[in-house]
Structure formats: structure tokens, C-alpha cells
Amino acid sequence: MRPFEYARAQSVAEAVGRPGKFLAGGTTLMDLMKLDVERPAHLTDITPLRENGELSQIVEDGGGVKIGALASMSQTAEHPLIAERYPALSQALLAGASQQIRNMASMGGNVMQRTRCPYFRDLAFKECNKRDPGSGCGAIGGHHRKMAILGGSDACIATHASDASVALVAYGAALTLRGPDGERRVKLEDFNLLPGETPHIEHDLREGELIVALTLPAPIAADGVYLKVRDRESYEFALSSCAAVLDVQEGKVNAAHVTLGGVGTRPWRSPEAEAALVGQPATRETFEAAARAALQHAHPLAQNAFKVPLTARVIVRALMQAAGQIDEAGNPTTGANA
């Protein structure tokens, strides 16, 4: 770890505008600093803002909910407003990391976490456009089994790591950002940027800006599902995941939000899948059509081509569960038209 200037901010006003990085839970940033991937010259500790409650509250916000950026993953997952109104978010948070990390990691930090691509995290690999722009993408010609099949470019195919962000995007979450020029709001769906030719520019956060809150609008339905498939049952990132929120009225899909994880360079909202669902009967055939629509623009490589059929099955199962046709174990529910 390289030397850096350390300061503690006692208020948001004291924090915004400062150069370098903000330290909250530190569960990602400190790892990357130890690996010499992140090299901030200045580090501002904002944990006092959690301790004084300034950015750690979860409260009603009109018809929705506002989550303070320093609320922990555990606090958010277990909060009644989240568990009851936004169950897919609660499920996604509980599916991520370990209990100890969830107790420390902040919601703002979670949406800011960087990829787990080994070519990015290991300096022994020289080709990584995220870490060293212009050096190339080692994954494209190397080991890419876990890499993205949606949203990639010739410069980068690294997947976005956050489970929570997948559910947050499905619920239409927005970030409140405060900086030297005041406050602005950005939809999380737009906050994370596609790699294109500039994969080192990952998000729409300006110098000196701080995430102060995540705002969820009223959900389109009371139920929601986050389904995650991974190589092992715990402490593992998704090979494929889906957050599905469905409003089914009289056997037809009235509204639908579908977002994928583990397969995109950012949390992957699928308007194609949603369009294939709305107005159609809530049947397996409709859900399979939605899965095909969601994956029509996938660009797999040799080692991650399995993600296409895998993700199709994940989407169908998540939609069936969100529609109340199967339970978490995949068993048909009583009277379900599965």
C-alpha cells in the first residue's frame, strides 16, 4: 500500500469537494489499495457520518423509500420497509458477500464497487484497459469464463460485480449526489457506464462528489425475486442472476421490470424482455419469449457461451417465481398455471 493523506470528515459539507477517494466500509477500496490497483493520494474517512446518523437512515420518501448511502448492507436487507416492499433487494443483499462484510459494507460503496476481473485485480497481468488505458484487454484472448456477454466492447468485457445494484436497477433506483456545485439525482441505470473505448471511466461521479442517498420509487408490485446462480453456494459472485418484478392482473402481465447480473458490464436492464412480457399471459411460453428477447444481443466468447442458455433458464425461473407459479425450491405453487 502506498502512502496517502488521511482525513476524517464530520459532516457532508466537510466531505464534498475533497480530492481523492472516500472511505466508508472500505470492504472493496482497502483490498484494491493493498493490491496496488487503487492508489489514492488522498483518503477521506466518512464513517463519522454513519455514526452520527447523517447518512445512515432508511426512511419513507413519498410513496417510496430513501436509503442513506452509509446504511450497511445488513441494515438495509433487514429493514421492514425494504424486506416488505422491495423483497428482491433484500434477497440480493443477503446473497452477496459474508455476514461480516455485509455488516461493514455501505450501500453507496456497494454500487461503486469495481469488477472482480482477475486481469484488473492482478498487476502481473499487464493488459487491462480499466487499470491502464490503452494496454488492451487480457480477458478477450485469455480466461473469460466469468466475463460479460452483454454490453462488452473490444476494449473490455469485465462484468459488474454488485448483486444489490441488479435489484436496485430493477426497482428504478436513483442516486442523490452532492458535490461542490450542489446536489443532483441520477438514475442508477444511467450512473454505470458502458465500457466502449473508455472502460476506465466506469460511472457518472464527478470529482469531489459524494453519494448521499439511494431513492427507490413505489414498486410496481408487492412481490419481487432475485435469483442468483454461482459456482458455489456462498461468498461467490454471480455467473448469472435476475431481478424480476411483475404486476400480474387476471392472468396477464400488467407491468414488468427485468434486470440481469453476472452477464453484463453493468447491471443489465432489459427493456426487450419487459416489452415481451407486458400485455401477455403470464405463462411459461411468454417467459421463454422474454428470455430470448433479453439475450438477442448477447456476444459470448468460447468459454462463456454457456451463459446464454444458463441465463435464459434463470430468467424464466425468476419470472415464474415472481408470478407466484413456483416457490423458491422450484416447486409449483397450489393452483399455479405453470
CSV table of C-alpha atoms in Angstrom, one decimal:
chain,number,residue,atom,x,y,z
A,1,MET,CA,0.0,0.0,0.0
A,2,ARG,CA,1.3,3.4,-0.9
A,3,PRO,CA,1.4,6.5,1.4
A,4,PHE,CA,-1.6,8.7,1.3
A,5,GLU,CA,-3.0,11.7,3.1
A,6,TYR,CA,-5.8,10.8,5.6
A,7,ALA,CA,-8.6,13.0,6.9
A,8,ARG,CA,-11.9,12.4,8.7
A,9,ALA,CA,-15.0,14.3,7.7
A,10,GLN,CA,-17.5,15.1,10.4
A,11,SER,CA,-20.3,16.3,8.0
A,12,VAL,CA,-21.3,16.1,4.4
A,13,ALA,CA,-20.3,19.7,3.9
A,14,GLU,CA,-16.9,18.9,5.1
A,15,ALA,CA,-16.5,15.9,2.9
A,16,VAL,CA,-17.7,17.1,-0.5
A,17,GLY,CA,-15.2,18.7,-2.7
A,18,ARG,CA,-12.2,16.9,-1.2
A,19,PRO,CA,-9.9,15.2,-3.7
A,20,GLY,CA,-9.1,11.5,-3.8
A,21,LYS,CA,-11.3,8.7,-2.5
A,22,PHE,CA,-14.0,8.5,0.2
A,23,LEU,CA,-13.7,5.7,2.8
A,24,ALA,CA,-16.9,4.2,4.2
A,25,GLY,CA,-17.0,0.4,4.9
A,26,GLY,CA,-13.7,0.0,3.0
A,27,THR,CA,-14.5,-3.6,2.0
A,28,THR,CA,-13.5,-3.0,-1.6
A,29,LEU,CA,-11.3,0.0,-1.6
A,30,MET,CA,-8.9,-1.2,1.0
A,31,ASP,CA,-8.5,-4.5,-0.8
A,32,LEU,CA,-7.6,-2.7,-4.0
A,33,MET,CA,-5.2,-0.4,-2.3
A,34,LYS,CA,-3.4,-3.4,-0.8
A,35,LEU,CA,-3.2,-4.9,-4.3
A,36,ASP,CA,-1.8,-1.6,-5.6
A,37,VAL,CA,-4.7,-1.3,-8.0
A,38,GLU,CA,-6.1,1.8,-6.3
A,39,ARG,CA,-3.6,4.5,-5.5
A,40,PRO,CA,-5.4,7.5,-4.0
A,41,ALA,CA,-3.1,10.3,-2.8
A,42,HIS,CA,-5.9,11.5,-0.5
A,43,LEU,CA,-8.4,9.4,1.5
A,44,THR,CA,-11.3,11.0,3.4
A,45,ASP,CA,-12.9,8.8,6.0
A,46,ILE,CA,-16.7,9.4,6.1
A,47,THR,CA,-17.6,6.8,8.8
A,48,PRO,CA,-18.4,9.6,11.4
A,49,LEU,CA,-21.3,10.4,9.1
A,50,ARG,CA,-22.6,6.9,9.7
A,51,GLU,CA,-22.0,7.2,13.5
A,52,ASN,CA,-24.0,10.5,13.8
A,53,GLY,CA,-26.8,9.1,11.6
A,54,GLU,CA,-26.5,11.8,8.9
A,55,LEU,CA,-26.3,9.3,6.0
A,56,SER,CA,-27.3,6.0,7.6
A,57,GLN,CA,-31.1,6.3,7.9
A,58,ILE,CA,-33.7,4.4,5.9
A,59,VAL,CA,-37.0,6.4,5.7
A,60,GLU,CA,-40.2,6.8,3.8
A,61,ASP,CA,-39.9,9.1,0.8
A,62,GLY,CA,-43.3,9.9,-0.6
A,63,GLY,CA,-44.5,6.6,-2.0
A,64,GLY,CA,-41.0,5.2,-2.0
A,65,VAL,CA,-38.1,4.8,0.3
A,66,LYS,CA,-34.8,6.7,0.8
A,67,ILE,CA,-31.7,4.8,1.9
A,68,GLY,CA,-28.8,6.7,3.3
A,69,ALA,CA,-25.6,6.0,1.4
A,70,LEU,CA,-23.9,4.8,4.6
A,71,ALA,CA,-26.6,2.4,5.7
A,72,SER,CA,-25.0,-1.0,5.8
A,73,MET,CA,-26.0,-3.9,3.6
A,74,SER,CA,-27.2,-5.8,6.6
A,75,GLN,CA,-29.2,-2.9,7.9
A,76,THR,CA,-30.9,-2.4,4.6
A,77,ALA,CA,-31.6,-6.1,3.9
A,78,GLU,CA,-33.3,-6.4,7.3
A,79,HIS,CA,-35.2,-3.2,7.4
A,80,PRO,CA,-39.0,-3.7,7.3
A,81,LEU,CA,-39.5,-1.1,4.6
A,82,ILE,CA,-37.1,-3.0,2.3
A,83,ALA,CA,-38.0,-6.6,3.2
A,84,GLU,CA,-41.7,-6.0,2.8
A,85,ARG,CA,-41.8,-3.6,-0.2
A,86,TYR,CA,-38.7,-4.4,-2.1
A,87,PRO,CA,-38.1,-8.1,-1.4
A,88,ALA,CA,-35.8,-8.6,-4.4
A,89,LEU,CA,-33.4,-6.0,-3.0
A,90,SER,CA,-33.4,-7.7,0.4
A,91,GLN,CA,-32.7,-11.1,-1.3
A,92,ALA,CA,-29.9,-9.6,-3.4
A,93,LEU,CA,-28.2,-8.1,-0.4
A,94,LEU,CA,-28.4,-11.4,1.6
A,95,ALA,CA,-27.0,-13.2,-1.4
A,96,GLY,CA,-23.9,-11.0,-1.5
A,97,ALA,CA,-20.7,-11.5,0.5
A,98,SER,CA,-20.5,-12.8,4.0
A,99,GLN,CA,-22.4,-11.6,7.1
A,100,GLN,CA,-19.3,-9.8,8.4
A,101,ILE,CA,-18.8,-7.9,5.2
A,102,ARG,CA,-22.5,-7.1,4.9
A,103,ASN,CA,-22.3,-5.6,8.4
A,104,MET,CA,-19.5,-3.3,7.3
A,105,ALA,CA,-20.2,-2.5,3.6
A,106,SER,CA,-22.2,0.6,2.8
A,107,MET,CA,-24.9,0.8,0.2
A,108,GLY,CA,-23.2,3.7,-1.5
A,109,GLY,CA,-19.9,1.7,-1.6
A,110,ASN,CA,-21.7,-1.4,-2.9
A,111,VAL,CA,-22.9,0.4,-6.0
A,112,MET,CA,-19.4,1.8,-6.5
A,113,GLN,CA,-17.6,-1.5,-6.2
A,114,ARG,CA,-15.3,-2.4,-9.0
A,115,THR,CA,-15.1,-5.5,-11.1
A,116,ARG,CA,-13.6,-8.8,-9.9
A,117,CYS,CA,-11.9,-9.5,-13.3
A,118,PRO,CA,-8.6,-11.1,-12.4
A,119,TYR,CA,-6.8,-9.1,-15.2
A,120,PHE,CA,-7.9,-5.9,-13.4
A,121,ARG,CA,-7.0,-7.0,-9.9
A,122,ASP,CA,-3.6,-8.7,-10.5
A,123,LEU,CA,-0.8,-6.4,-11.6
A,124,ALA,CA,1.0,-9.4,-13.0
A,125,PHE,CA,-1.4,-9.1,-15.9
A,126,LYS,CA,-0.2,-6.2,-18.0
A,127,GLU,CA,-3.2,-6.0,-20.3
A,128,CYS,CA,-6.1,-4.2,-18.6
A,129,ASN,CA,-7.7,-1.1,-20.1
A,130,LYS,CA,-9.6,-0.4,-16.9
A,131,ARG,CA,-6.4,-0.2,-14.9
A,132,ASP,CA,-4.1,1.1,-17.6
A,133,PRO,CA,-6.0,2.6,-20.6
A,134,GLY,CA,-4.6,1.6,-23.9
A,135,SER,CA,-2.9,-1.6,-22.6
A,136,GLY,CA,-5.5,-4.0,-24.1
A,137,CYS,CA,-8.0,-6.5,-22.6
A,138,GLY,CA,-6.3,-9.7,-21.4
A,139,ALA,CA,-9.6,-11.4,-20.9
A,140,ILE,CA,-10.7,-11.4,-24.5
A,141,GLY,CA,-7.9,-13.6,-25.6
A,142,GLY,CA,-7.4,-15.2,-22.2
A,143,HIS,CA,-9.5,-16.7,-19.5
A,144,HIS,CA,-13.0,-15.2,-19.8
A,145,ARG,CA,-15.4,-17.8,-18.4
A,146,LYS,CA,-16.9,-15.3,-15.9
A,147,MET,CA,-16.8,-12.3,-18.2
A,148,ALA,CA,-19.8,-10.4,-19.7
A,149,ILE,CA,-21.9,-11.4,-22.7
A,150,LEU,CA,-23.8,-8.2,-22.8
A,151,GLY,CA,-22.5,-4.6,-23.1
A,152,GLY,CA,-18.9,-5.5,-23.7
A,153,SER,CA,-16.6,-3.9,-26.3
A,154,ASP,CA,-13.2,-4.6,-28.0
A,155,ALA,CA,-11.7,-2.8,-25.0
A,156,CYS,CA,-13.3,-4.6,-22.1
A,157,ILE,CA,-15.7,-7.5,-21.2
A,158,ALA,CA,-15.4,-7.3,-17.4
A,159,THR,CA,-18.7,-7.9,-15.5
A,160,HIS,CA,-20.2,-5.6,-12.9
A,161,ALA,CA,-19.9,-7.3,-9.5
A,162,SER,CA,-22.8,-5.9,-7.4
A,163,ASP,CA,-25.8,-8.1,-6.6
A,164,ALA,CA,-27.7,-5.2,-4.9
A,165,SER,CA,-27.3,-3.0,-8.0
A,166,VAL,CA,-29.2,-5.5,-10.1
A,167,ALA,CA,-32.2,-5.3,-7.8
A,168,LEU,CA,-31.9,-1.6,-7.4
A,169,VAL,CA,-32.0,-1.0,-11.1
A,170,ALA,CA,-35.0,-3.3,-11.4
A,171,TYR,CA,-36.8,-1.1,-8.9
A,172,GLY,CA,-35.8,2.1,-10.7
A,173,ALA,CA,-33.4,3.4,-8.0
A,174,ALA,CA,-31.8,6.8,-8.3
A,175,LEU,CA,-28.7,8.2,-6.6
A,176,THR,CA,-28.5,11.6,-4.9
A,177,LEU,CA,-25.1,13.0,-5.5
A,178,ARG,CA,-23.8,16.1,-3.6
A,179,GLY,CA,-20.7,18.0,-4.7
A,180,PRO,CA,-19.1,21.4,-4.8
A,181,ASP,CA,-21.7,22.6,-7.4
A,182,GLY,CA,-24.7,21.4,-5.4
A,183,GLU,CA,-26.9,18.3,-5.5
A,184,ARG,CA,-28.2,16.3,-8.4
A,185,ARG,CA,-30.0,13.0,-9.0
A,186,VAL,CA,-29.0,10.3,-11.4
A,187,LYS,CA,-30.8,7.0,-12.1
A,188,LEU,CA,-28.6,4.1,-11.2
A,189,GLU,CA,-29.4,2.5,-14.6
A,190,ASP,CA,-27.6,5.5,-16.2
A,191,PHE,CA,-24.9,6.0,-13.5
A,192,ASN,CA,-22.9,2.9,-14.5
A,193,LEU,CA,-21.4,3.5,-17.9
A,194,LEU,CA,-20.7,1.0,-20.8
A,195,PRO,CA,-17.0,0.4,-21.4
A,196,GLY,CA,-16.9,1.4,-25.1
A,197,GLU,CA,-13.4,2.7,-25.8
A,198,THR,CA,-13.0,4.1,-22.2
A,199,PRO,CA,-13.5,1.3,-19.8
A,200,HIS,CA,-11.6,3.1,-17.1
A,201,ILE,CA,-14.5,5.6,-16.9
A,202,GLU,CA,-16.9,3.4,-15.0
A,203,HIS,CA,-19.6,5.8,-13.7
A,204,ASP,CA,-21.0,9.3,-13.7
A,205,LEU,CA,-19.5,10.6,-10.5
A,206,ARG,CA,-17.7,13.9,-10.7
A,207,GLU,CA,-14.6,14.9,-8.8
A,208,GLY,CA,-15.4,15.7,-5.2
A,209,GLU,CA,-19.0,14.3,-5.4
A,210,LEU,CA,-20.4,12.1,-2.7
A,211,ILE,CA,-23.3,9.6,-2.9
A,212,VAL,CA,-25.6,10.7,-0.1
A,213,ALA,CA,-28.7,8.6,-0.7
A,214,LEU,CA,-30.3,6.0,-2.8
A,215,THR,CA,-34.0,6.6,-3.6
A,216,LEU,CA,-36.5,3.9,-4.5
A,217,PRO,CA,-39.8,4.8,-6.1
A,218,ALA,CA,-43.0,3.0,-5.2
A,219,PRO,CA,-42.7,-0.6,-6.6
A,220,ILE,CA,-44.9,-1.7,-9.5
A,221,ALA,CA,-45.7,-4.8,-7.5
A,222,ALA,CA,-45.5,-6.0,-3.9
A,223,ASP,CA,-43.5,-9.1,-4.8
A,224,GLY,CA,-40.1,-9.4,-6.4
A,225,VAL,CA,-37.5,-12.0,-6.9
A,226,TYR,CA,-33.7,-12.0,-7.0
A,227,LEU,CA,-32.3,-15.3,-8.3
A,228,LYS,CA,-28.6,-15.9,-8.4
A,229,VAL,CA,-26.6,-18.8,-9.9
A,230,ARG,CA,-23.0,-19.2,-8.9
A,231,ASP,CA,-20.2,-21.8,-8.8
A,232,ARG,CA,-20.6,-22.3,-5.0
A,233,GLU,CA,-23.5,-21.6,-2.6
A,234,SER,CA,-21.9,-18.8,-0.6
A,235,TYR,CA,-19.4,-16.0,-0.8
A,236,GLU,CA,-19.3,-16.1,-4.6
A,237,PHE,CA,-20.2,-13.7,-7.4
A,238,ALA,CA,-22.9,-14.5,-9.9
A,239,LEU,CA,-22.4,-16.4,-13.1
A,240,SER,CA,-25.9,-15.2,-13.9
A,241,SER,CA,-28.6,-13.5,-11.9
A,242,CYS,CA,-32.0,-11.9,-12.5
A,243,ALA,CA,-34.1,-9.4,-10.5
A,244,ALA,CA,-37.7,-9.7,-11.7
A,245,VAL,CA,-40.7,-7.6,-10.5
A,246,LEU,CA,-44.0,-8.4,-12.1
A,247,ASP,CA,-47.5,-7.0,-11.8
A,248,VAL,CA,-49.9,-9.7,-12.9
A,249,GLN,CA,-53.6,-8.9,-13.2
A,250,GLU,CA,-56.2,-11.5,-14.2
A,251,GLY,CA,-53.5,-13.8,-15.6
A,252,LYS,CA,-51.8,-11.1,-17.7
A,253,VAL,CA,-48.6,-9.2,-17.1
A,254,ASN,CA,-49.6,-5.5,-16.5
A,255,ALA,CA,-46.1,-4.3,-15.8
A,256,ALA,CA,-42.6,-5.8,-15.6
A,257,HIS,CA,-39.1,-4.9,-14.6
A,258,VAL,CA,-36.3,-7.3,-15.5
A,259,THR,CA,-32.6,-6.7,-14.8
A,260,LEU,CA,-29.7,-9.2,-15.2
A,261,GLY,CA,-26.5,-9.6,-13.3
A,262,GLY,CA,-23.3,-11.6,-13.8
A,263,VAL,CA,-23.6,-11.3,-17.6
A,264,GLY,CA,-23.3,-7.5,-18.2
A,265,THR,CA,-20.6,-4.9,-18.0
A,266,ARG,CA,-23.2,-3.0,-15.8
A,267,PRO,CA,-26.4,-4.1,-14.1
A,268,TRP,CA,-28.3,-5.0,-17.3
A,269,ARG,CA,-31.9,-3.7,-17.5
A,270,SER,CA,-33.7,-5.5,-20.3
A,271,PRO,CA,-36.4,-3.3,-22.0
A,272,GLU,CA,-36.7,-6.1,-24.6
A,273,ALA,CA,-37.7,-8.6,-22.1
A,274,GLU,CA,-40.1,-6.2,-20.4
A,275,ALA,CA,-41.8,-5.4,-23.8
A,276,ALA,CA,-42.2,-9.1,-24.5
A,277,LEU,CA,-44.0,-9.5,-21.2
A,278,VAL,CA,-46.4,-6.6,-20.9
A,279,GLY,CA,-49.9,-7.4,-22.1
A,280,GLN,CA,-49.1,-11.1,-22.5
A,281,PRO,CA,-50.4,-14.0,-20.5
A,282,ALA,CA,-48.3,-14.9,-17.5
A,283,THR,CA,-47.3,-18.3,-18.9
A,284,ARG,CA,-44.0,-20.2,-19.3
A,285,GLU,CA,-44.2,-19.6,-23.0
A,286,THR,CA,-44.3,-15.9,-22.5
A,287,PHE,CA,-41.4,-16.0,-20.1
A,288,GLU,CA,-39.4,-18.0,-22.5
A,289,ALA,CA,-40.1,-15.4,-25.2
A,290,ALA,CA,-38.9,-12.7,-22.8
A,291,ALA,CA,-35.7,-14.6,-22.1
A,292,ARG,CA,-35.0,-14.9,-25.8
A,293,ALA,CA,-35.6,-11.2,-26.2
A,294,ALA,CA,-33.3,-10.3,-23.3
A,295,LEU,CA,-30.4,-12.3,-24.9
A,296,GLN,CA,-30.9,-11.5,-28.5
A,297,HIS,CA,-27.9,-9.1,-28.5
A,298,ALA,CA,-25.6,-11.3,-26.4
A,299,HIS,CA,-22.0,-11.7,-27.7
A,300,PRO,CA,-20.4,-14.7,-25.9
A,301,LEU,CA,-16.9,-16.0,-26.5
A,302,ALA,CA,-15.9,-19.6,-26.4
A,303,GLN,CA,-15.5,-20.0,-22.6
A,304,ASN,CA,-18.6,-18.1,-21.5
A,305,ALA,CA,-21.1,-19.2,-24.2
A,306,PHE,CA,-22.7,-21.4,-21.6
A,307,LYS,CA,-24.1,-18.2,-20.0
A,308,VAL,CA,-26.6,-17.8,-22.8
A,309,PRO,CA,-28.7,-20.9,-22.1
A,310,LEU,CA,-28.0,-20.6,-18.4
A,311,THR,CA,-29.3,-17.0,-18.2
A,312,ALA,CA,-32.4,-18.0,-20.3
A,313,ARG,CA,-33.2,-20.6,-17.6
A,314,VAL,CA,-32.5,-18.1,-14.8
A,315,ILE,CA,-34.9,-15.5,-16.4
A,316,VAL,CA,-37.7,-18.0,-16.9
A,317,ARG,CA,-37.4,-19.3,-13.3
A,318,ALA,CA,-37.2,-15.9,-11.8
A,319,LEU,CA,-40.3,-14.8,-13.7
A,320,MET,CA,-42.2,-17.9,-12.7
A,321,GLN,CA,-41.3,-17.3,-9.1
A,322,ALA,CA,-42.2,-13.6,-9.3
A,323,ALA,CA,-45.6,-14.5,-10.8
A,324,GLY,CA,-46.2,-16.9,-7.9
A,325,GLN,CA,-46.2,-20.0,-10.1
A,326,ILE,CA,-43.3,-21.7,-8.3
A,327,ASP,CA,-41.7,-21.4,-4.9
A,328,GLU,CA,-38.0,-20.8,-4.1
A,329,ALA,CA,-37.3,-24.5,-4.5
A,330,GLY,CA,-38.8,-24.5,-8.0
A,331,ASN,CA,-41.9,-26.5,-6.9
A,332,PRO,CA,-45.3,-25.5,-8.4
A,333,THR,CA,-47.4,-23.5,-6.0
A,334,THR,CA,-51.0,-24.5,-5.3
A,335,GLY,CA,-53.3,-23.7,-8.2
A,336,ALA,CA,-50.4,-22.2,-10.3
A,337,ASN,CA,-50.7,-22.2,-14.0
A,338,ALA,CA,-47.1,-23.3,-14.6
